[in-house]
Tab-separated table of C-alpha atoms in Angstrom:
chain	number	residue	atom	x	y	z
Y	98	UNK	CA	6.497	21.617	-23.526
Y	99	UNK	CA	8.011	19.664	-20.654
Y	100	UNK	CA	5.742	16.916	-19.396
Y	101	UNK	CA	5.624	15.128	-16.055
Y	102	UNK	CA	7.057	12.073	-17.810
Y	103	UNK	CA	10.062	14.089	-18.858
Y	104	UNK	CA	10.690	15.345	-15.331
Y	105	UNK	CA	10.164	12.217	-13.265
Y	106	UNK	CA	10.757	9.098	-15.328
Y	107	UNK	CA	14.085	7.490	-14.338
Y	108	UNK	CA	15.051	10.596	-12.314
Y	109	UNK	CA	14.879	9.007	-8.871
Y	110	UNK	CA	15.358	5.574	-7.270
Y	111	UNK	CA	14.506	3.865	-3.979
Y	112	UNK	CA	17.851	2.918	-2.450
Y	113	UNK	CA	16.989	1.634	0.976
Y	114	UNK	CA	13.982	-0.187	2.482
Y	115	UNK	CA	13.201	-1.289	5.970
Y	116	UNK	CA	10.395	-2.614	8.158
Y	117	UNK	CA	10.099	-2.782	11.935
Y	118	UNK	CA	9.319	-5.766	13.973
Y	119	UNK	CA	5.711	-6.727	13.182
Y	120	UNK	CA	2.761	-8.253	14.967
Y	121	UNK	CA	2.221	-7.308	18.627
Y	122	UNK	CA	5.151	-5.390	19.831
Y	123	UNK	CA	3.967	-3.927	23.200
Y	124	UNK	CA	7.316	-2.406	24.151
Y	125	UNK	CA	7.378	-0.139	21.110
Y	126	UNK	CA	5.484	3.191	20.441
Y	127	UNK	CA	4.382	4.245	17.005
Y	128	UNK	CA	7.358	6.601	16.861
Y	129	UNK	CA	9.639	3.807	17.871
Y	130	UNK	CA	8.365	1.546	15.105
Y	131	UNK	CA	8.965	4.372	12.590
Y	132	UNK	CA	12.449	4.869	13.941
Y	133	UNK	CA	13.266	1.181	13.828
Y	134	UNK	CA	12.149	0.941	10.232
Y	135	UNK	CA	14.031	4.110	9.324
Y	136	UNK	CA	17.231	2.766	10.871
Y	137	UNK	CA	16.931	-0.430	8.928
Y	138	UNK	CA	16.299	1.436	5.707
Y	139	UNK	CA	19.393	3.604	6.334
Y	140	UNK	CA	21.503	0.457	6.985
Y	141	UNK	CA	20.127	-1.074	3.832
Y	142	UNK	CA	21.213	1.985	1.770
Y	143	UNK	CA	24.542	2.389	3.611
Y	144	UNK	CA	23.569	5.951	4.610
Y	145	UNK	CA	23.781	7.966	7.854
Y	146	UNK	CA	21.151	10.018	9.528
Y	147	UNK	CA	23.160	13.081	8.439
Y	148	UNK	CA	22.722	12.143	4.782
Y	149	UNK	CA	18.976	12.722	4.991
Y	150	UNK	CA	17.743	16.229	4.088
Y	151	UNK	CA	14.108	15.424	3.412
Y	152	UNK	CA	11.524	13.622	5.517
Y	153	UNK	CA	7.945	12.633	4.622
Y	154	UNK	CA	5.624	10.725	6.973
Y	155	UNK	CA	1.940	9.974	7.238
Y	156	UNK	CA	-0.627	10.264	9.969
Y	157	UNK	CA	-1.141	8.415	13.194
Y	158	UNK	CA	-4.256	7.365	15.236
Y	159	UNK	CA	-2.119	6.201	18.150
Y	160	UNK	CA	0.343	9.079	18.637
Y	161	UNK	CA	-0.843	12.336	20.268
Y	162	UNK	CA	1.096	14.642	17.949
Y	163	UNK	CA	-0.345	17.273	15.609
Y	164	UNK	CA	2.830	17.866	13.629
Y	165	UNK	CA	3.956	14.233	13.284
Y	166	UNK	CA	6.670	14.905	10.673
Y	167	UNK	CA	8.588	17.365	12.784
Y	168	UNK	CA	8.124	15.204	15.905
Y	169	UNK	CA	9.647	12.287	14.011
Y	170	UNK	CA	12.574	14.405	12.925
Y	171	UNK	CA	13.100	15.489	16.548
Y	172	UNK	CA	12.940	11.838	17.622
Y	173	UNK	CA	15.505	10.773	15.026
Y	174	UNK	CA	17.784	13.785	15.401
Y	175	UNK	CA	17.100	15.048	11.927
Y	176	UNK	CA	17.117	18.691	10.743
Y	177	UNK	CA	15.890	18.452	7.186
Y	178	UNK	CA	15.206	21.310	4.677
Y	179	UNK	CA	12.148	19.507	3.297
Y	180	UNK	CA	9.545	18.000	5.705
Y	181	UNK	CA	5.847	17.276	5.710
Y	182	UNK	CA	3.174	14.908	6.929
Y	183	UNK	CA	0.597	13.835	4.421
Y	184	UNK	CA	-2.929	12.483	4.809
Y	185	UNK	CA	-4.351	10.665	1.819
Y	186	UNK	CA	-5.543	7.632	3.739
Y	187	UNK	CA	-4.101	4.377	2.486
Y	188	UNK	CA	-2.834	6.101	-0.654
Y	189	UNK	CA	-0.409	8.200	1.379
Y	190	UNK	CA	2.800	6.117	0.900
Y	191	UNK	CA	2.617	6.142	-2.875
Y	192	UNK	CA	1.693	9.864	-2.888
Y	193	UNK	CA	4.666	10.504	-0.567
Y	194	UNK	CA	6.934	8.843	-3.101
Y	195	UNK	CA	5.551	11.160	-5.829
Y	196	UNK	CA	6.196	14.178	-3.571
Y	197	UNK	CA	9.738	13.006	-2.810
Y	198	UNK	CA	10.455	12.462	-6.465
Y	199	UNK	CA	9.164	15.966	-7.323
Y	200	UNK	CA	11.148	17.501	-4.482
Y	201	UNK	CA	14.393	15.847	-5.613
Y	202	UNK	CA	13.774	16.568	-9.281
Y	203	UNK	CA	13.224	20.271	-8.470
Y	204	UNK	CA	16.327	20.531	-6.284
Y	205	UNK	CA	14.615	21.109	-2.958
Y	206	UNK	CA	16.531	18.252	-1.381
Y	207	UNK	CA	18.582	15.270	-2.433
Y	208	UNK	CA	17.813	12.298	-0.149
Y	209	UNK	CA	14.366	11.771	1.311
Y	210	UNK	CA	13.307	9.378	4.099
Y	211	UNK	CA	9.703	8.208	3.745
Y	212	UNK	CA	8.106	6.333	6.665
Y	213	UNK	CA	4.807	5.350	8.199
Y	214	UNK	CA	3.610	3.135	10.996
Y	215	UNK	CA	1.597	2.828	14.172
Y	216	UNK	CA	1.265	0.466	17.160
Y	217	UNK	CA	-2.343	-0.306	16.289
Y	218	UNK	CA	-2.351	-3.812	17.856
Y	219	UNK	CA	-1.018	-2.901	21.297
Y	220	UNK	CA	-1.643	0.907	21.379
Y	221	UNK	CA	-5.382	0.739	20.978
Y	222	UNK	CA	-8.027	-1.137	22.928
Y	223	UNK	CA	-10.565	-3.140	20.950
Y	224	UNK	CA	-13.158	-0.466	21.727
Y	225	UNK	CA	-10.852	2.282	20.464
Y	226	UNK	CA	-10.182	0.299	17.256
Y	227	UNK	CA	-13.881	-0.161	16.652
Y	228	UNK	CA	-14.550	3.503	17.365
Y	229	UNK	CA	-11.946	4.463	14.734
Y	230	UNK	CA	-13.712	2.245	12.204
Y	231	UNK	CA	-16.998	4.001	13.016
Y	232	UNK	CA	-15.577	7.518	12.680
Y	233	UNK	CA	-15.905	7.630	8.938
Y	234	UNK	CA	-18.568	8.891	6.546
Y	235	UNK	CA	-19.981	12.328	5.998
Y	236	UNK	CA	-20.441	13.892	9.426
Y	237	UNK	CA	-24.005	15.175	8.608
Y	238	UNK	CA	-25.392	12.773	6.048
Y	239	UNK	CA	-23.741	9.407	6.704
Y	240	UNK	CA	-22.272	9.099	10.164
Y	241	UNK	CA	-25.536	9.703	12.082
Y	242	UNK	CA	-26.758	6.365	10.608
Y	243	UNK	CA	-23.826	4.427	12.094
Y	244	UNK	CA	-21.860	3.187	9.040
Y	245	UNK	CA	-18.436	1.653	9.401
Y	246	UNK	CA	-15.480	1.168	7.173
Y	247	UNK	CA	-16.291	-2.563	6.676
Y	248	UNK	CA	-19.898	-1.660	5.986
Y	249	UNK	CA	-18.891	0.767	3.179
Y	250	UNK	CA	-16.636	-1.815	1.570
Y	251	UNK	CA	-19.335	-4.469	1.979
Y	252	UNK	CA	-21.660	-2.242	-0.109
Y	253	UNK	CA	-19.005	-2.188	-2.832
Y	254	UNK	CA	-18.469	-5.957	-2.643
Y	255	UNK	CA	-22.229	-6.620	-2.840
Y	256	UNK	CA	-22.606	-4.384	-5.867
Y	257	UNK	CA	-19.715	-6.081	-7.615
Y	258	UNK	CA	-21.278	-9.468	-6.910
Y	259	UNK	CA	-24.605	-8.333	-8.288
Y	260	UNK	CA	-23.201	-6.715	-11.412
Y	261	UNK	CA	-20.450	-9.207	-12.381
Y	262	UNK	CA	-21.284	-12.468	-10.527
Y	263	UNK	CA	-18.305	-12.263	-8.243
Y	264	UNK	CA	-18.702	-14.875	-5.450
Y	265	UNK	CA	-17.815	-14.993	-1.787
Y	266	UNK	CA	-15.534	-17.961	-2.557
Y	267	UNK	CA	-13.527	-15.894	-5.067
Y	268	UNK	CA	-13.104	-13.145	-2.402
Y	269	UNK	CA	-12.023	-15.828	0.100
Y	270	UNK	CA	-9.343	-16.945	-2.346
Y	271	UNK	CA	-7.832	-13.612	-2.048
Y	272	UNK	CA	-7.294	-14.110	1.625
Y	273	UNK	CA	-6.033	-17.680	1.150
Y	274	UNK	CA	-3.536	-16.670	-1.569
Y	275	UNK	CA	-2.244	-13.754	0.601
Y	276	UNK	CA	-1.771	-16.048	3.588
Y	277	UNK	CA	0.206	-18.582	1.469
Y	278	UNK	CA	2.496	-15.795	0.387
Y	279	UNK	CA	2.841	-14.401	3.969
Y	280	UNK	CA	4.040	-17.856	5.192
Y	281	UNK	CA	7.104	-17.316	2.981
Y	282	UNK	CA	7.957	-13.938	4.544
Y	283	UNK	CA	10.022	-14.159	7.739
Y	284	UNK	CA	8.537	-10.998	9.273
Y	285	UNK	CA	4.823	-11.410	8.436
Y	286	UNK	CA	2.264	-10.953	11.165
Y	287	UNK	CA	0.394	-14.153	10.282
Y	288	UNK	CA	2.249	-17.466	10.720
Y	289	UNK	CA	-0.401	-20.159	10.340
Y	290	UNK	CA	-1.848	-21.632	7.099
Y	291	UNK	CA	-5.355	-20.624	6.074
Y	292	UNK	CA	-7.918	-22.631	4.156
Y	293	UNK	CA	-10.905	-21.637	2.012
Y	294	UNK	CA	-13.273	-23.268	4.519
Y	295	UNK	CA	-11.762	-21.253	7.339
Y	296	UNK	CA	-12.328	-17.995	5.510
Y	297	UNK	CA	-15.892	-18.920	4.543
Y	298	UNK	CA	-16.807	-19.958	8.089
Y	299	UNK	CA	-15.181	-16.998	9.844
Y	300	UNK	CA	-17.239	-14.493	11.832
Y	301	UNK	CA	-19.566	-12.294	9.733
Y	302	UNK	CA	-18.531	-8.646	9.863
Y	303	UNK	CA	-20.560	-6.859	7.175
Y	304	UNK	CA	-22.324	-9.051	4.681
Y	305	UNK	CA	-20.758	-10.378	2.493
Y	306	UNK	CA	-17.454	-9.696	4.222
Y	307	UNK	CA	-16.257	-12.001	6.955
Y	308	UNK	CA	-13.554	-11.603	9.541
Y	309	UNK	CA	-10.854	-13.107	7.298
Y	310	UNK	CA	-11.896	-10.864	4.349
Y	311	UNK	CA	-10.670	-7.969	6.467
Y	312	UNK	CA	-7.160	-6.594	7.014
Y	313	UNK	CA	-5.147	-7.019	10.086
Y	314	UNK	CA	-4.462	-4.565	12.986
Y	315	UNK	CA	-0.719	-4.735	13.576
Y	316	UNK	CA	2.093	-2.954	15.331
Y	317	UNK	CA	4.302	-2.063	12.322
Y	318	UNK	CA	6.429	0.584	10.730
Y	319	UNK	CA	7.953	0.748	7.266
Y	320	UNK	CA	10.426	3.053	5.526
Y	321	UNK	CA	12.089	3.680	2.275
Y	322	UNK	CA	14.713	6.177	1.055
Y	323	UNK	CA	14.658	8.008	-2.276
Y	324	UNK	CA	17.467	9.833	-3.984
Y	325	UNK	CA	18.518	10.771	-7.491
Y	326	UNK	CA	19.191	8.025	-9.988
Y	327	UNK	CA	22.793	9.261	-10.367
Y	328	UNK	CA	23.503	9.058	-6.688
Y	329	UNK	CA	21.713	5.735	-6.319
Y	330	UNK	CA	24.375	3.899	-8.386
Y	331	UNK	CA	27.011	4.594	-5.743
Y	332	UNK	CA	25.139	3.279	-2.753
Y	333	UNK	CA	25.166	-0.103	-1.007
Y	334	UNK	CA	22.040	-1.767	-2.284
Y	335	UNK	CA	20.716	-2.247	-5.780
Y	336	UNK	CA	18.349	0.676	-6.562
Y	337	UNK	CA	14.777	0.319	-7.813
Y	338	UNK	CA	14.061	3.106	-10.358
Y	339	UNK	CA	10.848	5.048	-10.492
Y	340	UNK	CA	9.612	4.639	-14.016
Y	341	UNK	CA	6.038	5.923	-13.712
Y	342	UNK	CA	3.608	7.310	-11.166
Y	343	UNK	CA	0.077	8.750	-11.316
Y	344	UNK	CA	-2.743	9.665	-8.927
Y	345	UNK	CA	-6.478	10.241	-9.280
Y	346	UNK	CA	-9.160	11.259	-6.781
Y	347	UNK	CA	-12.911	10.842	-7.328
Y	348	UNK	CA	-14.688	11.474	-4.024
Y	349	UNK	CA	-14.332	11.481	-0.268
Y	350	UNK	CA	-17.760	10.259	0.858
Y	351	UNK	CA	-19.273	7.113	-0.594
Y	352	UNK	CA	-22.589	8.911	-1.198
Y	353	UNK	CA	-20.700	11.102	-3.710
Y	354	UNK	CA	-18.900	8.264	-5.417
Y	355	UNK	CA	-19.693	8.254	-9.173
Y	356	UNK	CA	-19.958	4.484	-9.098
Y	357	UNK	CA	-19.737	1.555	-6.751
Y	358	UNK	CA	-17.945	-0.599	-9.292
Y	359	UNK	CA	-15.667	1.871	-11.098
Y	360	UNK	CA	-13.184	3.936	-9.150
Y	361	UNK	CA	-10.001	5.937	-9.936
Y	362	UNK	CA	-7.454	3.139	-10.185
Y	363	UNK	CA	-7.896	3.030	-13.928
Y	364	UNK	CA	-6.996	6.712	-14.344
Y	365	UNK	CA	-4.005	6.604	-11.930
Y	366	UNK	CA	-2.796	3.452	-13.615
Y	367	UNK	CA	-3.083	4.882	-17.064
Y	368	UNK	CA	-0.981	7.882	-15.965
Y	369	UNK	CA	1.716	5.607	-14.480
Y	370	UNK	CA	1.760	3.368	-17.604
Y	371	UNK	CA	2.022	6.383	-19.838
Y	372	UNK	CA	4.924	7.931	-17.933
Y	373	UNK	CA	6.799	4.601	-17.848
Y	374	UNK	CA	6.044	3.683	-21.430
Y	375	UNK	CA	4.749	0.233	-20.470
Y	376	UNK	CA	1.428	-1.586	-20.251
Y	377	UNK	CA	-0.177	-4.181	-18.051
Y	378	UNK	CA	1.436	-7.058	-19.980
Y	379	UNK	CA	4.864	-5.697	-19.078
Y	380	UNK	CA	4.319	-5.973	-15.334
Y	381	UNK	CA	6.020	-8.982	-13.688
Y	382	UNK	CA	4.670	-8.581	-10.144
Y	383	UNK	CA	2.091	-6.338	-8.478
Y	384	UNK	CA	1.533	-5.192	-4.935
Y	385	UNK	CA	-2.112	-4.086	-4.636
Y	386	UNK	CA	-3.856	-2.457	-1.673
Y	387	UNK	CA	-6.001	-5.082	0.001
Y	388	UNK	CA	-7.758	-3.637	3.081
Y	389	UNK	CA	-10.640	-6.018	2.222
Y	390	UNK	CA	-10.685	-8.970	-0.124
Y	391	UNK	CA	-12.869	-7.284	-2.721
Y	392	UNK	CA	-10.356	-4.432	-3.210
Y	393	UNK	CA	-7.508	-6.232	-5.131
Y	394	UNK	CA	-10.184	-7.810	-7.315
Y	395	UNK	CA	-11.386	-4.427	-8.392
Y	396	UNK	CA	-7.803	-3.063	-8.728
Y	397	UNK	CA	-6.818	-5.969	-11.003
Y	398	UNK	CA	-9.669	-5.041	-13.313
Y	399	UNK	CA	-9.138	-1.292	-13.282
Y	400	UNK	CA	-5.374	-1.629	-13.785
Y	401	UNK	CA	-5.930	-3.739	-16.924
Y	402	UNK	CA	-4.669	-7.109	-15.729
Y	403	UNK	CA	-8.049	-8.719	-16.595
Y	404	UNK	CA	-11.441	-7.632	-17.934
Y	405	UNK	CA	-14.311	-6.066	-15.959
Y	406	UNK	CA	-15.784	-8.665	-13.671
Y	407	UNK	CA	-12.913	-11.118	-14.122
Y	408	UNK	CA	-10.908	-10.234	-10.957
Y	409	UNK	CA	-12.459	-12.908	-8.800
Y	410	UNK	CA	-11.743	-15.590	-11.364
Y	411	UNK	CA	-8.131	-14.326	-11.586
Y	412	UNK	CA	-7.650	-15.296	-8.014
Y	413	UNK	CA	-9.786	-18.449	-8.176
Y	414	UNK	CA	-7.742	-19.770	-11.119
Y	415	UNK	CA	-4.404	-19.197	-9.338
Y	416	UNK	CA	-3.043	-16.436	-11.597
Y	417	UNK	CA	-2.252	-14.216	-8.577
Y	418	UNK	CA	-0.034	-16.837	-6.885
Y	419	UNK	CA	3.727	-16.878	-7.027
Y	420	UNK	CA	4.450	-18.837	-10.195
Y	421	UNK	CA	1.132	-17.686	-11.654
Y	422	UNK	CA	0.437	-15.356	-14.571
Y	423	UNK	CA	1.171	-12.192	-12.588
Y	424	UNK	CA	1.734	-12.667	-8.851
Y	425	UNK	CA	0.004	-10.299	-6.468
Y	426	UNK	CA	1.019	-9.314	-2.916
Y	427	UNK	CA	3.939	-11.647	-2.634
Y	428	UNK	CA	4.565	-10.512	0.956
Y	429	UNK	CA	1.050	-11.366	2.108
Y	430	UNK	CA	-0.478	-7.886	1.887
Y	431	UNK	CA	-2.551	-6.231	4.500
Y	432	UNK	CA	-4.648	-9.346	4.924
Y	433	UNK	CA	-1.717	-11.419	6.193
Y	434	UNK	CA	1.628	-9.535	6.289
Y	435	UNK	CA	0.685	-6.357	8.255
Y	436	UNK	CA	-1.562	-3.324	8.406
Y	437	UNK	CA	-0.914	-0.362	10.658
Y	438	UNK	CA	-2.371	2.812	9.197
Y	439	UNK	CA	-0.451	4.012	6.151
Y	440	UNK	CA	2.248	1.461	6.678
Y	441	UNK	CA	0.014	-1.166	4.995
Y	442	UNK	CA	0.468	0.353	1.562
Y	443	UNK	CA	4.063	1.293	2.263
Y	444	UNK	CA	4.998	-2.371	2.744
Y	445	UNK	CA	3.843	-3.014	-0.851
Y	446	UNK	CA	6.526	-0.633	-2.012
Y	447	UNK	CA	9.147	-2.283	0.186
Y	448	UNK	CA	8.181	-5.688	-1.216
Y	449	UNK	CA	8.343	-4.426	-4.846
Y	450	UNK	CA	11.873	-3.193	-4.287
Y	451	UNK	CA	12.964	-6.455	-2.777
Y	452	UNK	CA	11.409	-8.410	-5.674
Y	453	UNK	CA	13.314	-6.354	-8.146
Y	454	UNK	CA	16.536	-6.876	-6.250
Y	455	UNK	CA	15.925	-10.718	-6.200
Y	456	UNK	CA	17.183	-13.384	-3.857
Y	457	UNK	CA	13.919	-13.986	-1.915
Y	458	UNK	CA	14.001	-17.747	-2.181
Y	459	UNK	CA	10.614	-19.375	-2.523
Y	460	UNK	CA	8.949	-15.956	-2.400
Y	461	UNK	CA	10.872	-14.667	-5.412
Y	462	UNK	CA	9.093	-14.028	-8.642
Y	463	UNK	CA	11.304	-15.412	-11.336
Y	464	UNK	CA	12.616	-12.773	-13.736
Y	465	UNK	CA	11.022	-9.823	-11.962
Y	466	UNK	CA	12.144	-6.677	-13.707
Y	467	UNK	CA	9.009	-4.436	-13.652
Y	468	UNK	CA	6.843	-4.066	-10.535
Y	469	UNK	CA	3.599	-2.206	-10.045
Y	470	UNK	CA	2.294	-0.920	-6.736
Y	471	UNK	CA	-1.135	0.555	-6.111
Y	472	UNK	CA	-2.302	2.364	-3.017
Y	473	UNK	CA	-5.823	3.513	-2.346
Y	474	UNK	CA	-7.201	5.696	0.432
Y	475	UNK	CA	-10.568	6.348	1.947
Y	476	UNK	CA	-13.356	4.221	0.561
Y	477	UNK	CA	-11.646	3.637	-2.803
Y	478	UNK	CA	-11.574	7.471	-2.933
Y	479	UNK	CA	-7.906	8.361	-3.629
Y	480	UNK	CA	-5.591	6.304	-5.860
Y	481	UNK	CA	-1.870	6.330	-6.607
Y	482	UNK	CA	-0.144	3.852	-8.863
Y	483	UNK	CA	3.581	3.544	-9.294
Y	484	UNK	CA	5.842	1.417	-11.453
Y	485	UNK	CA	9.350	0.459	-10.338
Y	486	UNK	CA	12.015	-1.114	-12.550
Y	487	UNK	CA	15.157	-3.091	-12.031
Y	488	UNK	CA	17.000	-0.914	-14.609
Y	489	UNK	CA	16.113	2.382	-16.184
Y	490	UNK	CA	13.786	2.088	-19.149
């Protein structure tokens, strides 16, 4: 019997990556940011627009289009034979990679452009951004009580603190570590150093989360290009091979979550490890979704990089730093590099590819050959884990 591991492992590679200008870019629409990132990914791969026969993109809160995928194709002058827009929250970029791999492996297309991005910093007013944060939860049983996305994640953080002893200082170290890494990235949104005291004294948002425990709102777009492993060897840039990928979904609304301390990252991670034939100890660098500081702590635990309740100490003891045991979010993550809708998780994929290629100077993880990326969507609802390698394994 043919398994998913037989059909996907080492079958495709990411051959081009790109990111738009990041921060506040008032002269650029969400479509423009996507197009700029796509152009840079094409240049990175040494490909032309006419070489693309598949396009996958995400959703947008700032663009007034229902069929965003076809609108983006129209904008770029593409006429693909494979095209879709996906909505799996923050897990969308990794899930799009899985769809692209499956489409290429099944012969539906041969070269897929994947992109996401929005102008959330300049394309929304503060009131609109807050309204978007409030438009979550079950429409009948949660939303009438006025919950917000930070409020839901604060519930998760508080439960983790109560059950495992995780501290606010440990969560603050996630933000500090991410900022230190972002300062090494030339295109990161955040440019100023950050101290533990600054995080701890920042404005309360939803107890125990403070302003600097929360991700950015950026104007940003990111893109990557996927093709077959055979074709990848003939293109301009060094490919990053897809060794394993897995997804898992547990709930949509937090009232239906089976637990507030265990989510689906363990299952998606196990599927990715199994396909790749590796384990947590084989990973050299990880890019973990970090919409709030508690999230990568939980993901470290569920993905097997430390024991249950040990994720906070992992950061506090410096293991997540470049030069540490297993560096996390070497680009700065969504807390300090950029966050603009689904682009936040996509930048983790871009950074993983760049780490495997090498040559990043002080941001480079020495000897990086195997990278893990984890995206999550909703309120830790949907999970997708992928493993990329420098060479086929």
